[in-house]
Amino acid sequence: EAGVAQSPRYKIIEKRQSVAFWCNPISGHATLYWYQQILGQGPKLLIQFQNNGVVDDSQLPKDRFSAERLKGVDSTLKIQPAKLEDSAVYLCASSLISTWGYTEAFFGQGTRLTVV
Amino acid sequence: KQEVTQIPAALSVPEGENLVLNCSFTDSAIYNLQWFRQDPGKGLTSLLLIQSSQREQTSGRLNASLDKSSGRSTLYIAASQPGDSATYLCALRQGGSRLTFGEGTQLTVNP
């Protein structure tokens, strides 16, 4: 079974530039998460999708961050314009909701963003 | 709002030692708890998943327990090895499939 795919793995941009990250979840997984992980901290949820609908985006800085999940499969996360404090690893995860409850969440390798 | 705390933040032990990592949470209304391992510069690897109705799960040298009433989970690692060196994260699944993480415990196992 293929895992969660993310690209690119690394990205360096200047502040005020824009950047986009892509995620392809495990086939059949309806729930997709984007997390931001700053060095030395635990992952912080940015946005959660159920199929192509947003379930939770309460911690997404909507003035500069946006995300979409067209057709309920792939997802993109965009930052425009980037700030120095956006330097972090952006993690995508997916999980399956079965008839008996929530299953494991599986994570991609992440995209390491450096804003200079 | 769910608060998840992991203690200690960092731990250094000699090879072969048995060790316990702790995870505490403030809201016991959870569906499950998942322990992850994260190697430097990498994503998260799932180690164990405990459903809210379970008390523990085992995989090889790893054993995770869950006590919802006290808001605690522990990850026990037996006979630690240098390859176990990594950051260990616990995450709680709540209503709406929200997944909330602790800050992690950075483990170093010295040969």
PDB file of C-alpha atoms in Angstrom:
ATOM      1  CA  GLU A   1       0.000   0.000   0.000  1.00  0.00           C
ATOM      2  CA  ALA A   2       1.434   3.365  -1.008  1.00  0.00           C
ATOM      3  CA  GLY A   3       1.886   5.889   1.773  1.00  0.00           C
ATOM      4  CA  VAL A   4       1.116   9.595   1.953  1.00  0.00           C
ATOM      5  CA  ALA A   5       3.084  11.434  -0.715  1.00  0.00           C
ATOM      6  CA  GLN A   6       4.250  15.012  -0.308  1.00  0.00           C
ATOM      7  CA  SER A   7       6.229  17.351  -2.532  1.00  0.00           C
ATOM      8  CA  PRO A   8       8.536  19.106  -2.605  1.00  0.00           C
ATOM      9  CA  ARG A   9      10.716  17.748   0.218  1.00  0.00           C
ATOM     10  CA  TYR A  10      12.578  21.016   0.661  1.00  0.00           C
ATOM     11  CA  LYS A  11      11.891  24.604  -0.309  1.00  0.00           C
ATOM     12  CA  ILE A  12      13.815  27.820   0.305  1.00  0.00           C
ATOM     13  CA  ILE A  13      12.123  31.120  -0.493  1.00  0.00           C
ATOM     14  CA  GLU A  14      12.545  34.766   0.339  1.00  0.00           C
ATOM     15  CA  LYS A  15      10.078  36.499   2.616  1.00  0.00           C
ATOM     16  CA  ARG A  16       7.039  37.917   0.853  1.00  0.00           C
ATOM     17  CA  GLN A  17       7.260  35.247  -1.850  1.00  0.00           C
ATOM     18  CA  SER A  18       4.584  32.612  -2.301  1.00  0.00           C
ATOM     19  CA  VAL A  19       4.918  28.835  -2.033  1.00  0.00           C
ATOM     20  CA  ALA A  20       2.683  25.802  -2.506  1.00  0.00           C
ATOM     21  CA  PHE A  21       2.867  22.288  -1.114  1.00  0.00           C
ATOM     22  CA  TRP A  22       1.169  19.218  -2.507  1.00  0.00           C
ATOM     23  CA  CYS A  23      -0.156  16.115  -0.756  1.00  0.00           C
ATOM     24  CA  ASN A  24      -1.577  12.872  -2.083  1.00  0.00           C
ATOM     25  CA  PRO A  25      -3.169  10.813   0.718  1.00  0.00           C
ATOM     26  CA  ILE A  26      -3.523   7.076   0.960  1.00  0.00           C
ATOM     27  CA  SER A  27      -6.180   5.857  -1.438  1.00  0.00           C
ATOM     28  CA  GLY A  28      -9.610   5.753   0.157  1.00  0.00           C
ATOM     29  CA  HIS A  29      -8.713   7.920   3.140  1.00  0.00           C
ATOM     30  CA  ALA A  30     -11.439  10.505   3.529  1.00  0.00           C
ATOM     31  CA  THR A  31      -9.747  12.557   6.248  1.00  0.00           C
ATOM     32  CA  LEU A  32      -6.735  14.703   5.355  1.00  0.00           C
ATOM     33  CA  TYR A  33      -4.742  16.915   7.726  1.00  0.00           C
ATOM     34  CA  TRP A  34      -2.122  19.616   7.257  1.00  0.00           C
ATOM     35  CA  TYR A  35       0.165  20.251  10.231  1.00  0.00           C
ATOM     36  CA  GLN A  36       2.896  22.809  10.849  1.00  0.00           C
ATOM     37  CA  GLN A  37       5.845  21.658  12.948  1.00  0.00           C
ATOM     38  CA  ILE A  38       8.306  24.269  14.138  1.00  0.00           C
ATOM     39  CA  LEU A  39      11.711  22.927  15.182  1.00  0.00           C
ATOM     40  CA  GLY A  40      11.592  21.441  18.662  1.00  0.00           C
ATOM     41  CA  GLN A  41       7.802  21.529  18.922  1.00  0.00           C
ATOM     42  CA  GLY A  42       4.954  19.126  18.347  1.00  0.00           C
ATOM     43  CA  PRO A  43       2.877  19.343  15.162  1.00  0.00           C
ATOM     44  CA  LYS A  44       0.132  21.971  15.172  1.00  0.00           C
ATOM     45  CA  LEU A  45      -3.011  21.432  13.125  1.00  0.00           C
ATOM     46  CA  LEU A  46      -3.546  23.969  10.358  1.00  0.00           C
ATOM     47  CA  ILE A  47      -6.535  22.478   8.560  1.00  0.00           C
ATOM     48  CA  GLN A  48      -8.514  19.255   8.425  1.00  0.00           C
ATOM     49  CA  PHE A  49     -10.597  18.046   5.477  1.00  0.00           C
ATOM     50  CA  GLN A  50     -13.296  15.405   5.377  1.00  0.00           C
ATOM     51  CA  ASN A  51     -13.506  14.448   1.698  1.00  0.00           C
ATOM     52  CA  ASN A  52     -13.423  17.899   0.045  1.00  0.00           C
ATOM     53  CA  GLY A  53     -15.048  19.786   2.908  1.00  0.00           C
ATOM     54  CA  VAL A  54     -13.232  21.708   5.648  1.00  0.00           C
ATOM     55  CA  VAL A  55     -13.850  20.308   9.147  1.00  0.00           C
ATOM     56  CA  ASP A  56     -11.470  22.508  11.133  1.00  0.00           C
ATOM     57  CA  ASP A  57      -9.394  25.491  10.034  1.00  0.00           C
ATOM     58  CA  SER A  58      -9.501  27.404  13.295  1.00  0.00           C
ATOM     59  CA  GLN A  59      -5.693  27.624  13.554  1.00  0.00           C
ATOM     60  CA  LEU A  60      -5.042  28.465   9.912  1.00  0.00           C
ATOM     61  CA  PRO A  61      -3.710  32.036   9.437  1.00  0.00           C
ATOM     62  CA  LYS A  62      -6.235  32.813   6.769  1.00  0.00           C
ATOM     63  CA  ASP A  63      -4.701  36.145   5.825  1.00  0.00           C
ATOM     64  CA  ARG A  64      -1.763  34.305   4.254  1.00  0.00           C
ATOM     65  CA  PHE A  65      -2.486  30.570   4.236  1.00  0.00           C
ATOM     66  CA  SER A  66      -4.991  28.773   2.051  1.00  0.00           C
ATOM     67  CA  ALA A  67      -5.701  25.131   1.322  1.00  0.00           C
ATOM     68  CA  GLU A  68      -7.950  23.156  -0.944  1.00  0.00           C
ATOM     69  CA  ARG A  69      -8.799  19.559  -1.588  1.00  0.00           C
ATOM     70  CA  LEU A  70     -10.451  19.303  -4.948  1.00  0.00           C
ATOM     71  CA  LYS A  71     -12.371  16.094  -5.694  1.00  0.00           C
ATOM     72  CA  GLY A  72     -11.660  14.881  -2.169  1.00  0.00           C
ATOM     73  CA  VAL A  73      -8.267  13.388  -3.026  1.00  0.00           C
ATOM     74  CA  ASP A  74      -5.115  15.514  -3.495  1.00  0.00           C
ATOM     75  CA  SER A  75      -4.624  18.674  -1.501  1.00  0.00           C
ATOM     76  CA  THR A  76      -2.515  21.812  -1.823  1.00  0.00           C
ATOM     77  CA  LEU A  77      -1.450  24.217   0.899  1.00  0.00           C
ATOM     78  CA  LYS A  78      -0.370  27.709  -0.127  1.00  0.00           C
ATOM     79  CA  ILE A  79       1.374  30.517   1.714  1.00  0.00           C
ATOM     80  CA  GLN A  80       1.245  34.019   0.260  1.00  0.00           C
ATOM     81  CA  PRO A  81       3.133  36.088   1.260  1.00  0.00           C
ATOM     82  CA  ALA A  82       5.560  34.086   3.387  1.00  0.00           C
ATOM     83  CA  LYS A  83       7.057  35.412   6.612  1.00  0.00           C
ATOM     84  CA  LEU A  84      10.237  34.379   8.394  1.00  0.00           C
ATOM     85  CA  GLU A  85       8.190  32.688  11.134  1.00  0.00           C
ATOM     86  CA  ASP A  86       6.635  30.339   8.568  1.00  0.00           C
ATOM     87  CA  SER A  87       9.908  28.406   8.470  1.00  0.00           C
ATOM     88  CA  ALA A  88       8.863  24.939   9.583  1.00  0.00           C
ATOM     89  CA  VAL A  89       8.110  21.425   8.392  1.00  0.00           C
ATOM     90  CA  TYR A  90       4.666  21.060   6.838  1.00  0.00           C
ATOM     91  CA  LEU A  91       3.230  17.612   7.363  1.00  0.00           C
ATOM     92  CA  CYS A  92       0.311  16.011   5.588  1.00  0.00           C
ATOM     93  CA  ALA A  93      -1.551  13.066   7.083  1.00  0.00           C
ATOM     94  CA  SER A  94      -4.566  10.976   6.196  1.00  0.00           C
ATOM     95  CA  SER A  95      -6.805   8.509   7.952  1.00  0.00           C
ATOM     96  CA  LEU A  96      -9.771   6.280   7.315  1.00  0.00           C
ATOM     97  CA  ILE A  97     -13.022   6.357   9.213  1.00  0.00           C
ATOM     98  CA  SER A  98     -14.345   2.842   9.462  1.00  0.00           C
ATOM     99  CA  THR A  99     -17.753   1.714  10.686  1.00  0.00           C
ATOM    100  CA  TRP A 100     -16.251   0.976  14.105  1.00  0.00           C
ATOM    101  CA  GLY A 101     -14.339   4.167  14.621  1.00  0.00           C
ATOM    102  CA  TYR A 102     -11.235   6.110  13.751  1.00  0.00           C
ATOM    103  CA  THR A 103      -8.171   4.305  12.498  1.00  0.00           C
ATOM    104  CA  GLU A 104      -4.506   5.230  12.502  1.00  0.00           C
ATOM    105  CA  ALA A 105      -3.312   8.479  10.997  1.00  0.00           C
ATOM    106  CA  PHE A 106      -0.490   8.077   8.484  1.00  0.00           C
ATOM    107  CA  PHE A 107       1.961  10.857   7.765  1.00  0.00           C
ATOM    108  CA  GLY A 108       4.013  11.860   4.765  1.00  0.00           C
ATOM    109  CA  GLN A 109       7.713  12.752   4.913  1.00  0.00           C
ATOM    110  CA  GLY A 110       6.916  16.447   5.161  1.00  0.00           C
ATOM    111  CA  THR A 111       8.102  19.553   3.343  1.00  0.00           C
ATOM    112  CA  ARG A 112      10.814  21.562   5.067  1.00  0.00           C
ATOM    113  CA  LEU A 113      10.288  25.258   4.321  1.00  0.00           C
ATOM    114  CA  THR A 114      12.972  27.837   4.980  1.00  0.00           C
ATOM    115  CA  VAL A 115      12.051  31.500   4.588  1.00  0.00           C
ATOM    116  CA  VAL A 116      15.052  33.834   4.328  1.00  0.00           C
TER     117      VAL A 116
ATOM    118  CA  LYS B   1      -9.511  22.673  24.602  1.00  0.00           C
ATOM    119  CA  GLN B   2      -7.383  19.548  24.831  1.00  0.00           C
ATOM    120  CA  GLU B   3      -3.937  20.059  26.366  1.00  0.00           C
ATOM    121  CA  VAL B   4      -1.348  17.318  25.872  1.00  0.00           C
ATOM    122  CA  THR B   5       1.854  17.231  27.921  1.00  0.00           C
ATOM    123  CA  GLN B   6       4.805  14.931  27.471  1.00  0.00           C
ATOM    124  CA  ILE B   7       7.354  14.433  30.204  1.00  0.00           C
ATOM    125  CA  PRO B   8      10.307  14.403  30.125  1.00  0.00           C
ATOM    126  CA  ALA B   9      11.114  16.697  27.195  1.00  0.00           C
ATOM    127  CA  ALA B  10      14.435  14.918  26.741  1.00  0.00           C
ATOM    128  CA  LEU B  11      15.894  11.684  28.043  1.00  0.00           C
ATOM    129  CA  SER B  12      19.318  10.111  27.708  1.00  0.00           C
ATOM    130  CA  VAL B  13      19.863   6.494  28.772  1.00  0.00           C
ATOM    131  CA  PRO B  14      22.508   3.786  28.337  1.00  0.00           C
ATOM    132  CA  GLU B  15      21.835   0.948  25.943  1.00  0.00           C
ATOM    133  CA  GLY B  16      19.859  -1.938  27.418  1.00  0.00           C
ATOM    134  CA  GLU B  17      17.876   0.121  29.889  1.00  0.00           C
ATOM    135  CA  ASN B  18      14.111  -0.153  30.154  1.00  0.00           C
ATOM    136  CA  LEU B  19      12.383   3.219  30.012  1.00  0.00           C
ATOM    137  CA  VAL B  20       8.986   4.895  30.258  1.00  0.00           C
ATOM    138  CA  LEU B  21       7.754   7.932  28.373  1.00  0.00           C
ATOM    139  CA  ASN B  22       4.731   9.786  29.695  1.00  0.00           C
ATOM    140  CA  CYS B  23       1.825  11.538  28.021  1.00  0.00           C
ATOM    141  CA  SER B  24      -0.905  13.323  29.967  1.00  0.00           C
ATOM    142  CA  PHE B  25      -4.063  14.978  28.674  1.00  0.00           C
ATOM    143  CA  THR B  26      -6.775  17.190  30.134  1.00  0.00           C
ATOM    144  CA  ASP B  27      -9.908  15.993  28.295  1.00  0.00           C
ATOM    145  CA  SER B  28     -10.695  12.288  28.659  1.00  0.00           C
ATOM    146  CA  ALA B  29     -13.334  12.333  25.894  1.00  0.00           C
ATOM    147  CA  ILE B  30     -11.068  10.701  23.337  1.00  0.00           C
ATOM    148  CA  TYR B  31     -11.584   8.067  20.644  1.00  0.00           C
ATOM    149  CA  ASN B  32      -8.040   6.783  20.589  1.00  0.00           C
ATOM    150  CA  LEU B  33      -4.424   7.622  21.340  1.00  0.00           C
ATOM    151  CA  GLN B  34      -1.546   7.095  18.961  1.00  0.00           C
ATOM    152  CA  TRP B  35       2.201   7.005  19.646  1.00  0.00           C
ATOM    153  CA  PHE B  36       4.550   8.132  16.891  1.00  0.00           C
ATOM    154  CA  ARG B  37       8.275   8.122  16.328  1.00  0.00           C
ATOM    155  CA  GLN B  38      10.023  10.924  14.448  1.00  0.00           C
ATOM    156  CA  ASP B  39      13.597  10.693  13.232  1.00  0.00           C
ATOM    157  CA  PRO B  40      15.479  13.940  12.501  1.00  0.00           C
ATOM    158  CA  GLY B  41      14.330  15.514   9.252  1.00  0.00           C
ATOM    159  CA  LYS B  42      11.706  12.855   8.689  1.00  0.00           C
ATOM    160  CA  GLY B  43       7.960  12.461   8.951  1.00  0.00           C
ATOM    161  CA  LEU B  44       6.077  10.627  11.677  1.00  0.00           C
ATOM    162  CA  THR B  45       5.976   6.852  11.895  1.00  0.00           C
ATOM    163  CA  SER B  46       3.053   5.287  13.730  1.00  0.00           C
ATOM    164  CA  LEU B  47       4.108   2.935  16.522  1.00  0.00           C
ATOM    165  CA  LEU B  48       0.955   1.988  18.408  1.00  0.00           C
ATOM    166  CA  LEU B  49      -2.731   2.880  18.383  1.00  0.00           C
ATOM    167  CA  ILE B  50      -4.875   2.370  21.485  1.00  0.00           C
ATOM    168  CA  GLN B  51      -8.633   2.661  21.175  1.00  0.00           C
ATOM    169  CA  SER B  52     -10.450   4.368  24.051  1.00  0.00           C
ATOM    170  CA  SER B  53     -11.942   1.039  25.140  1.00  0.00           C
ATOM    171  CA  GLN B  54      -8.513  -0.606  25.417  1.00  0.00           C
ATOM    172  CA  ARG B  55      -6.018  -0.477  28.270  1.00  0.00           C
ATOM    173  CA  GLU B  56      -2.830  -1.365  26.422  1.00  0.00           C
ATOM    174  CA  GLN B  57      -1.219  -2.365  23.148  1.00  0.00           C
ATOM    175  CA  THR B  58       2.044  -4.159  22.498  1.00  0.00           C
ATOM    176  CA  SER B  59       4.359  -4.332  19.525  1.00  0.00           C
ATOM    177  CA  GLY B  60       7.693  -6.044  19.944  1.00  0.00           C
ATOM    178  CA  ARG B  61       9.672  -4.211  22.630  1.00  0.00           C
ATOM    179  CA  LEU B  62       7.058  -1.467  22.880  1.00  0.00           C
ATOM    180  CA  ASN B  63       4.073  -1.418  25.215  1.00  0.00           C
ATOM    181  CA  ALA B  64       1.646   1.467  25.456  1.00  0.00           C
ATOM    182  CA  SER B  65      -0.976   1.854  28.173  1.00  0.00           C
ATOM    183  CA  LEU B  66      -3.986   4.137  28.455  1.00  0.00           C
ATOM    184  CA  ASP B  67      -5.801   5.291  31.590  1.00  0.00           C
ATOM    185  CA  LYS B  68      -8.540   7.670  30.523  1.00  0.00           C
ATOM    186  CA  SER B  69      -9.771   8.315  34.043  1.00  0.00           C
ATOM    187  CA  SER B  70      -6.431   9.771  35.086  1.00  0.00           C
ATOM    188  CA  GLY B  71      -5.692  11.321  31.690  1.00  0.00           C
ATOM    189  CA  ARG B  72      -2.470   9.418  31.173  1.00  0.00           C
ATOM    190  CA  SER B  73      -0.704   7.186  28.708  1.00  0.00           C
ATOM    191  CA  THR B  74       2.739   5.634  28.962  1.00  0.00           C
ATOM    192  CA  LEU B  75       5.039   4.169  26.349  1.00  0.00           C
ATOM    193  CA  TYR B  76       7.328   1.497  27.738  1.00  0.00           C
ATOM    194  CA  ILE B  77      10.431   0.581  25.759  1.00  0.00           C
ATOM    195  CA  ALA B  78      12.204  -2.581  26.847  1.00  0.00           C
ATOM    196  CA  ALA B  79      15.925  -3.211  26.402  1.00  0.00           C
ATOM    197  CA  SER B  80      16.563   0.077  24.627  1.00  0.00           C
ATOM    198  CA  GLN B  81      18.938   0.203  21.641  1.00  0.00           C
ATOM    199  CA  PRO B  82      20.806   3.083  19.953  1.00  0.00           C
ATOM    200  CA  GLY B  83      18.415   2.698  17.013  1.00  0.00           C
ATOM    201  CA  ASP B  84      15.578   3.734  19.310  1.00  0.00           C
ATOM    202  CA  SER B  85      17.018   7.250  19.460  1.00  0.00           C
ATOM    203  CA  ALA B  86      14.346   9.580  18.092  1.00  0.00           C
ATOM    204  CA  THR B  87      11.593  11.930  19.204  1.00  0.00           C
ATOM    205  CA  TYR B  88       8.462  10.206  20.475  1.00  0.00           C
ATOM    206  CA  LEU B  89       5.116  11.958  20.130  1.00  0.00           C
ATOM    207  CA  CYS B  90       1.695  11.092  21.482  1.00  0.00           C
ATOM    208  CA  ALA B  91      -1.485  12.262  19.775  1.00  0.00           C
ATOM    209  CA  LEU B  92      -5.116  12.087  20.848  1.00  0.00           C
ATOM    210  CA  ARG B  93      -8.093  11.603  18.530  1.00  0.00           C
ATOM    211  CA  GLN B  94     -11.268  13.383  19.534  1.00  0.00           C
ATOM    212  CA  GLY B  95     -14.656  14.208  18.074  1.00  0.00           C
ATOM    213  CA  GLY B  96     -14.628  15.258  14.435  1.00  0.00           C
ATOM    214  CA  SER B  97     -11.426  13.253  14.031  1.00  0.00           C
ATOM    215  CA  ARG B  98      -9.331  16.090  15.475  1.00  0.00           C
ATOM    216  CA  LEU B  99      -5.796  14.878  16.250  1.00  0.00           C
ATOM    217  CA  THR B 100      -3.899  16.829  18.942  1.00  0.00           C
ATOM    218  CA  PHE B 101      -0.203  16.315  19.622  1.00  0.00           C
ATOM    219  CA  GLY B 102       2.086  16.720  22.587  1.00  0.00           C
ATOM    220  CA  GLU B 103       5.465  18.436  22.300  1.00  0.00           C
ATOM    221  CA  GLY B 104       7.374  15.162  22.220  1.00  0.00           C
ATOM    222  CA  THR B 105      10.146  13.463  24.191  1.00  0.00           C
ATOM    223  CA  GLN B 106      13.583  13.412  22.582  1.00  0.00           C
ATOM    224  CA  LEU B 107      15.215  10.087  23.427  1.00  0.00           C
ATOM    225  CA  THR B 108      18.924   9.349  23.120  1.00  0.00           C
ATOM    226  CA  VAL B 109      20.161   5.810  23.744  1.00  0.00           C
ATOM    227  CA  ASN B 110      23.914   5.728  24.236  1.00  0.00           C
ATOM    228  CA  PRO B 111      25.918   2.666  23.153  1.00  0.00           C
TER     229      PRO B 111
END
